[in-house]
Short mmCIF file of C-alpha atoms in Angstrom, two decimals:
data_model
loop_
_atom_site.label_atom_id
_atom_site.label_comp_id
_atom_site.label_asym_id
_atom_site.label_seq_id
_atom_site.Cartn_x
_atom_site.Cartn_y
_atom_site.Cartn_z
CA UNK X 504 0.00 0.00 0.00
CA UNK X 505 1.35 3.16 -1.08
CA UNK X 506 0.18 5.84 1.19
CA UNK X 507 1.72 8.96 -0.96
CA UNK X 508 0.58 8.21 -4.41
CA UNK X 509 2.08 6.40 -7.39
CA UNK X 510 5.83 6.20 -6.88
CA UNK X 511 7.69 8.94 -9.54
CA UNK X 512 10.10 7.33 -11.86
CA UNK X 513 13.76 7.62 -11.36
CA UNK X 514 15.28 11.12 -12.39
CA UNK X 515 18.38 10.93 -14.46
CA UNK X 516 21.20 11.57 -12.22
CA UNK X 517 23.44 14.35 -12.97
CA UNK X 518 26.43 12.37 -11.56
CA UNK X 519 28.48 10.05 -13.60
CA UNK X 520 27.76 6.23 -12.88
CA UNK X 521 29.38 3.52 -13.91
CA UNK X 522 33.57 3.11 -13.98
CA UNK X 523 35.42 5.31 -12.90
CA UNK X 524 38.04 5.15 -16.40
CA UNK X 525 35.42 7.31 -18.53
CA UNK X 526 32.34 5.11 -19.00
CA UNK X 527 31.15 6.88 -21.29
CA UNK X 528 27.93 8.14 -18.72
CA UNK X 529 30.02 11.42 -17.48
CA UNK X 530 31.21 14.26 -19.23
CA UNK X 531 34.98 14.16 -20.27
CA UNK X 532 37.36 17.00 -19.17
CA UNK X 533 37.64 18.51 -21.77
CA UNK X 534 33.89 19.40 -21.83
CA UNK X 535 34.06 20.13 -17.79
CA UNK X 536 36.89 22.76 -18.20
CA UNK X 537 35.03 24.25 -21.08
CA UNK X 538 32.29 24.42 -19.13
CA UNK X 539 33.84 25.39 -15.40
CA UNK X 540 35.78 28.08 -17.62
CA UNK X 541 32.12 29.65 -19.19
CA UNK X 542 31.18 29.49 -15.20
CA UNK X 543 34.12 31.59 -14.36
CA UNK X 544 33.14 34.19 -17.05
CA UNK X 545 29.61 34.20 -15.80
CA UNK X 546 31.38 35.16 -12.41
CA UNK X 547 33.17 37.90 -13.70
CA UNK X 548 30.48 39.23 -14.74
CA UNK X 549 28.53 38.97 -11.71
CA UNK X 550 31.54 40.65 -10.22
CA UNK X 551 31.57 43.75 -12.41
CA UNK X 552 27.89 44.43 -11.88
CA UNK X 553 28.26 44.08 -8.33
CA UNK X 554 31.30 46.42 -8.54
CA UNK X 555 28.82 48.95 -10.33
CA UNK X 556 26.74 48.81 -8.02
CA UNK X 557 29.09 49.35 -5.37
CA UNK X 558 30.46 52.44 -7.39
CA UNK X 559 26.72 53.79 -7.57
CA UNK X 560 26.04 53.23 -3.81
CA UNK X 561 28.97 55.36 -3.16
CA UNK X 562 27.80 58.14 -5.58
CA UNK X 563 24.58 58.16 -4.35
CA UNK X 564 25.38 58.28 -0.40
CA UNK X 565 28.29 61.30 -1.23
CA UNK X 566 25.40 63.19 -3.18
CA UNK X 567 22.53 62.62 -0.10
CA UNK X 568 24.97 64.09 2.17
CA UNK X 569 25.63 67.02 0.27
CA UNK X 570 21.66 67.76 0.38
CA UNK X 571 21.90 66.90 4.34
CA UNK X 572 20.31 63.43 3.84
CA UNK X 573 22.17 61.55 6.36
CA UNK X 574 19.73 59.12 6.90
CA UNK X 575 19.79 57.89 3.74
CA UNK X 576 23.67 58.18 2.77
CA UNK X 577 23.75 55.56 6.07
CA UNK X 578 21.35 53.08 3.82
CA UNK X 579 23.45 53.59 0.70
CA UNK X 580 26.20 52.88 2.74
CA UNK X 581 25.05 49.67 4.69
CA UNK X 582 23.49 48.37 1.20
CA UNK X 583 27.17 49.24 0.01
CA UNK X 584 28.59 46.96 2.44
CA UNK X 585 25.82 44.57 1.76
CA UNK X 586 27.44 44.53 -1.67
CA UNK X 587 30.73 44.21 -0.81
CA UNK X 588 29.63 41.18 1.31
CA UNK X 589 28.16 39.64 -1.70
CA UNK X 590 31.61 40.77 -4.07
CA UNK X 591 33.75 39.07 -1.66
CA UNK X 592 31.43 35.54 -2.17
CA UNK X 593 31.48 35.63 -5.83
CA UNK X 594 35.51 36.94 -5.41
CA UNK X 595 35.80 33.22 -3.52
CA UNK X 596 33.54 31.48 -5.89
CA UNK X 597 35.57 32.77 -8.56
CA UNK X 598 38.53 31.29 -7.09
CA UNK X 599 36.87 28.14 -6.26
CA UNK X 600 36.37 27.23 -10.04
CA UNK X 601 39.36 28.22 -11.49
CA UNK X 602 41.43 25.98 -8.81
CA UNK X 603 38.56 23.18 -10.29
CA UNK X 604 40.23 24.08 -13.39
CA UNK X 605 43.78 23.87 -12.20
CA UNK X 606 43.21 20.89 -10.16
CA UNK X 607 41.31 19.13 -13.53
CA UNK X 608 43.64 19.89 -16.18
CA UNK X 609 46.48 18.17 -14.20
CA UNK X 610 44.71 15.40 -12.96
CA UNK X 611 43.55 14.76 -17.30
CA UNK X 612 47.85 15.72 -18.01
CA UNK X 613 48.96 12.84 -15.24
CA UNK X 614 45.80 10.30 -16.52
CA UNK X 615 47.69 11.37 -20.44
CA UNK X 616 51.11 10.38 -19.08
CA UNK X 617 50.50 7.15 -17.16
CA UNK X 618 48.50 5.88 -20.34
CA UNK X 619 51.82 6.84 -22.67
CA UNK X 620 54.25 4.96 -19.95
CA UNK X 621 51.56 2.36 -20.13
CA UNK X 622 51.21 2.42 -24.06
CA UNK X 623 55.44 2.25 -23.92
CA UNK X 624 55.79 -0.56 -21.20
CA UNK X 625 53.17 -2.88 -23.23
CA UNK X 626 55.38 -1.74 -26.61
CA UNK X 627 58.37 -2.90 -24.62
CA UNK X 628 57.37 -6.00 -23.25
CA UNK X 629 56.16 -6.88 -27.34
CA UNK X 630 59.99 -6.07 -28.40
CA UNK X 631 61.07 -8.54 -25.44
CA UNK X 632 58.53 -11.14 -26.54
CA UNK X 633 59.54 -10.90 -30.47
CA UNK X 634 63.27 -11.36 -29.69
CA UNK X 635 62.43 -13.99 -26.59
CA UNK X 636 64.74 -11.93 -23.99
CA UNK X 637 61.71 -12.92 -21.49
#
């Protein structure tokens, strides 16, 4: 008895299954850096809006105290630091991704280099067998 209603079919999972050697199911790295890389962009843009913003709240608080509005140069101020709050997160997020991208592209350099050792043992061991050293 199914007290909830009919059970929901299983949603794709966004995580790779399968082997861990590249299945096939997950993306390759190449596509993941292209992809953490367009996530990066989309930060830095995030970052110069935020920056604007910033630049505007400052603006706006200088020119409220000049007409003896102190009350509300203290709100563009405090939103100002609420902004600067938020910069600093995406500044960290930012950072976040690209050591993703750092930490991916050398893990796919070392997985390049033990499959060329791997490739050259295999042709070695072939020379050995041809000549019958072994």
């Amino acid at each position: 008895m199914n007290w909830f209603g009919k059970k929901k079919a299983a949603a794709p999972s966004t995580t790779s299954q399968g082997s861990s050697s590249g299945g096939g199911t997950g993306l390759n790295p190449g596509a993941t850096i292209i992809k953490l890389k367009e996530s990066i962009q989309s930060q830095e843009k995030r970052e110069e809006h935020t920056q604007r913003k910033i630049d505007s709240m400052i603006t706006d608080a200088k020119a409220k105290m000049a007409k003896g509005d102190k009350k509300g140069a203290l709100y563009a101020m405090k939103r100002k630091k609420l902004l600067e709050s938020e910069l600093d997160k995406i500044q960290n997020v930012k950072m976040t991704l690209e050591t993703q991208v750092m930490n991916l592209e050398s893990a796919t350099q070392n997985a390049e280099t033990f499959k060329a050792m791997a490739a050259g043992k295999n042709a070695m061991q072939n020379i050995r067998k041809d000549v019958g050293i072994e």
